[in-house]
């Protein structure tokens, strides 16, 4: 857990149903990450004798998460946030709470590479159609699961780093994703500026906690989808998509 990053922790009596139970006194409580992943509370938390379940959420940066839960559900969440969730169950008062966070949003990464006959490749823009936040886009405190949206936003720019685009979005039910890549390159000895390629990834579900990597290769006439894996969080493969020049 990054030093300086913030989290919120909420405690309940062990085994309590978070959809109906009240949090223990003193929580929600803000935590700040320090050296070695140690989390320091904004104020000490003193508890009566007993066992407790602790839930924690973060957006994986130095801002306060600002996530509130009502009857065990968060308010509607948004794209662009790396939502983290953790739980430690049945901890006795005076004990140590060890929080192992997992990603609950969806990571999308698109990598662009030069194929045969292509040189001096730069990428000026990558856009795609991310999930659209809906009333279902809420986190369940008990599991950290975020409900899937059933709609997409219009083409939206990704965060661009050289030949790579990255974006964090909400989970999405089975949908086709549209992709548009704008490049500058020398192709067959001829210089091109603002050359646009596009494609559609066949319908599939983009599930909570997965990081999808799409590897694209620019050739003289088309951009080929050379394979995708979900790594870091969960692994799977997507194939069979070709990006073509517009």
Short mmCIF file of N, CA and C in Angstrom, two decimals, residues 10 12 16-20 54-58 67-77 83-87 102-105 134-148 170-171 208:
data_model
loop_
_atom_site.label_atom_id
_atom_site.label_comp_id
_atom_site.label_asym_id
_atom_site.label_seq_id
_atom_site.Cartn_x
_atom_site.Cartn_y
_atom_site.Cartn_z
N UNK A 10 -13.91 0.40 8.20
CA UNK A 10 -15.19 0.34 8.89
C UNK A 10 -15.23 -0.98 9.65
N UNK A 12 -17.27 -3.82 12.27
CA UNK A 12 -18.55 -4.36 12.70
C UNK A 12 -18.29 -5.49 13.69
N UNK A 16 -21.45 -9.89 11.72
CA UNK A 16 -22.62 -9.02 11.52
C UNK A 16 -22.93 -8.89 10.03
N UNK A 17 -24.19 -8.76 9.72
CA UNK A 17 -24.66 -8.50 8.36
C UNK A 17 -24.54 -7.00 8.11
N UNK A 18 -23.61 -6.61 7.25
CA UNK A 18 -23.32 -5.18 7.07
C UNK A 18 -24.47 -4.43 6.41
N UNK A 19 -25.43 -5.15 5.86
CA UNK A 19 -26.57 -4.47 5.23
C UNK A 19 -27.57 -3.96 6.26
N UNK A 20 -27.47 -4.47 7.50
CA UNK A 20 -28.43 -4.04 8.54
C UNK A 20 -27.73 -3.58 9.82
N UNK A 54 -13.33 -6.18 9.99
CA UNK A 54 -12.94 -4.87 9.47
C UNK A 54 -12.95 -4.89 7.94
N UNK A 55 -13.56 -3.86 7.37
CA UNK A 55 -13.62 -3.67 5.92
C UNK A 55 -12.91 -2.36 5.60
N UNK A 56 -12.17 -2.34 4.50
CA UNK A 56 -11.47 -1.12 4.13
C UNK A 56 -11.57 -0.88 2.64
N UNK A 57 -11.69 0.40 2.26
CA UNK A 57 -11.73 0.80 0.86
C UNK A 57 -10.76 1.94 0.62
N UNK A 58 -10.30 2.06 -0.61
CA UNK A 58 -9.36 3.11 -1.00
C UNK A 58 -9.52 3.34 -2.50
N UNK A 67 -15.96 7.33 -0.03
CA UNK A 67 -16.97 6.32 -0.35
C UNK A 67 -17.79 6.05 0.90
N UNK A 68 -19.07 6.30 0.83
CA UNK A 68 -19.95 6.04 1.95
C UNK A 68 -20.88 4.88 1.61
N UNK A 69 -21.27 4.13 2.63
CA UNK A 69 -22.10 2.95 2.43
C UNK A 69 -23.41 3.11 3.19
N UNK A 70 -24.49 2.77 2.51
CA UNK A 70 -25.82 2.76 3.11
C UNK A 70 -26.42 1.37 2.91
N UNK A 71 -26.79 0.73 4.00
CA UNK A 71 -27.32 -0.64 3.93
C UNK A 71 -26.39 -1.56 3.15
N UNK A 72 -25.08 -1.37 3.35
CA UNK A 72 -24.10 -2.26 2.74
C UNK A 72 -23.73 -1.96 1.32
N UNK A 73 -24.29 -0.88 0.73
CA UNK A 73 -23.98 -0.52 -0.65
C UNK A 73 -23.43 0.90 -0.71
N UNK A 74 -22.46 1.11 -1.60
CA UNK A 74 -21.91 2.45 -1.79
C UNK A 74 -22.86 3.29 -2.63
N UNK A 75 -22.56 4.57 -2.72
CA UNK A 75 -23.23 5.41 -3.71
C UNK A 75 -22.71 5.01 -5.09
N UNK A 76 -23.29 5.56 -6.14
CA UNK A 76 -22.86 5.23 -7.50
C UNK A 76 -21.41 5.65 -7.70
N UNK A 77 -20.59 4.75 -8.22
CA UNK A 77 -19.17 5.00 -8.43
C UNK A 77 -18.92 5.60 -9.81
N UNK A 83 -10.47 1.51 -7.52
CA UNK A 83 -11.11 1.15 -6.26
C UNK A 83 -10.45 -0.11 -5.68
N UNK A 84 -10.04 0.00 -4.40
CA UNK A 84 -9.45 -1.12 -3.68
C UNK A 84 -10.36 -1.50 -2.52
N UNK A 85 -10.33 -2.78 -2.17
CA UNK A 85 -11.16 -3.29 -1.07
C UNK A 85 -10.39 -4.36 -0.31
N UNK A 86 -10.61 -4.41 1.00
CA UNK A 86 -9.97 -5.43 1.83
C UNK A 86 -10.88 -5.75 3.01
N UNK A 87 -10.69 -6.95 3.56
CA UNK A 87 -11.44 -7.37 4.75
C UNK A 87 -10.56 -8.25 5.62
N UNK A 102 -7.43 -5.70 -2.77
CA UNK A 102 -7.55 -6.19 -4.15
C UNK A 102 -8.25 -5.13 -4.99
N UNK A 103 -7.90 -5.11 -6.29
CA UNK A 103 -8.51 -4.16 -7.22
C UNK A 103 -9.95 -4.61 -7.51
N UNK A 104 -10.86 -3.66 -7.57
CA UNK A 104 -12.26 -3.99 -7.81
C UNK A 104 -12.83 -3.31 -9.05
N UNK A 105 -12.10 -2.38 -9.64
CA UNK A 105 -12.52 -1.79 -10.91
C UNK A 105 -11.95 -2.64 -12.05
N UNK A 134 -23.86 3.60 -14.06
CA UNK A 134 -25.32 3.48 -13.92
C UNK A 134 -25.66 3.24 -12.46
N UNK A 135 -26.95 3.11 -12.18
CA UNK A 135 -27.39 2.87 -10.80
C UNK A 135 -26.85 1.55 -10.25
N UNK A 136 -26.48 0.63 -11.15
CA UNK A 136 -25.92 -0.66 -10.73
C UNK A 136 -24.44 -0.56 -10.37
N UNK A 137 -23.82 0.56 -10.68
CA UNK A 137 -22.36 0.72 -10.48
C UNK A 137 -22.04 1.08 -9.04
N UNK A 138 -22.34 0.16 -8.14
CA UNK A 138 -22.13 0.37 -6.71
C UNK A 138 -21.32 -0.79 -6.14
N UNK A 139 -20.57 -0.51 -5.08
CA UNK A 139 -19.78 -1.54 -4.42
C UNK A 139 -20.54 -2.13 -3.24
N UNK A 140 -20.51 -3.44 -3.13
CA UNK A 140 -21.06 -4.13 -1.96
C UNK A 140 -19.96 -4.21 -0.90
N UNK A 141 -20.21 -3.64 0.25
CA UNK A 141 -19.18 -3.61 1.29
C UNK A 141 -18.77 -5.01 1.72
N UNK A 142 -19.68 -5.95 1.72
CA UNK A 142 -19.38 -7.30 2.22
C UNK A 142 -18.38 -8.05 1.36
N UNK A 143 -18.35 -7.77 0.05
CA UNK A 143 -17.47 -8.50 -0.87
C UNK A 143 -16.53 -7.60 -1.68
N UNK A 144 -16.83 -6.31 -1.74
CA UNK A 144 -16.07 -5.40 -2.58
C UNK A 144 -16.49 -5.42 -4.03
N UNK A 145 -17.39 -6.33 -4.41
CA UNK A 145 -17.81 -6.46 -5.80
C UNK A 145 -18.53 -5.19 -6.25
N UNK A 146 -18.22 -4.76 -7.48
CA UNK A 146 -18.89 -3.60 -8.08
C UNK A 146 -19.83 -4.13 -9.16
N UNK A 147 -21.08 -3.69 -9.11
CA UNK A 147 -22.06 -4.13 -10.09
C UNK A 147 -21.70 -3.68 -11.49
N UNK A 148 -22.08 -4.48 -12.48
CA UNK A 148 -21.75 -4.18 -13.88
C UNK A 148 -22.74 -3.21 -14.49
N UNK A 170 -15.37 1.20 -14.73
CA UNK A 170 -16.26 0.35 -13.96
C UNK A 170 -16.50 -0.96 -14.71
N UNK A 171 -16.89 -2.01 -14.01
CA UNK A 171 -17.22 -3.27 -14.70
C UNK A 171 -18.34 -3.06 -15.72
N UNK A 208 -15.00 -7.18 -12.66
CA UNK A 208 -14.34 -6.54 -11.53
C UNK A 208 -13.03 -7.23 -11.18
#
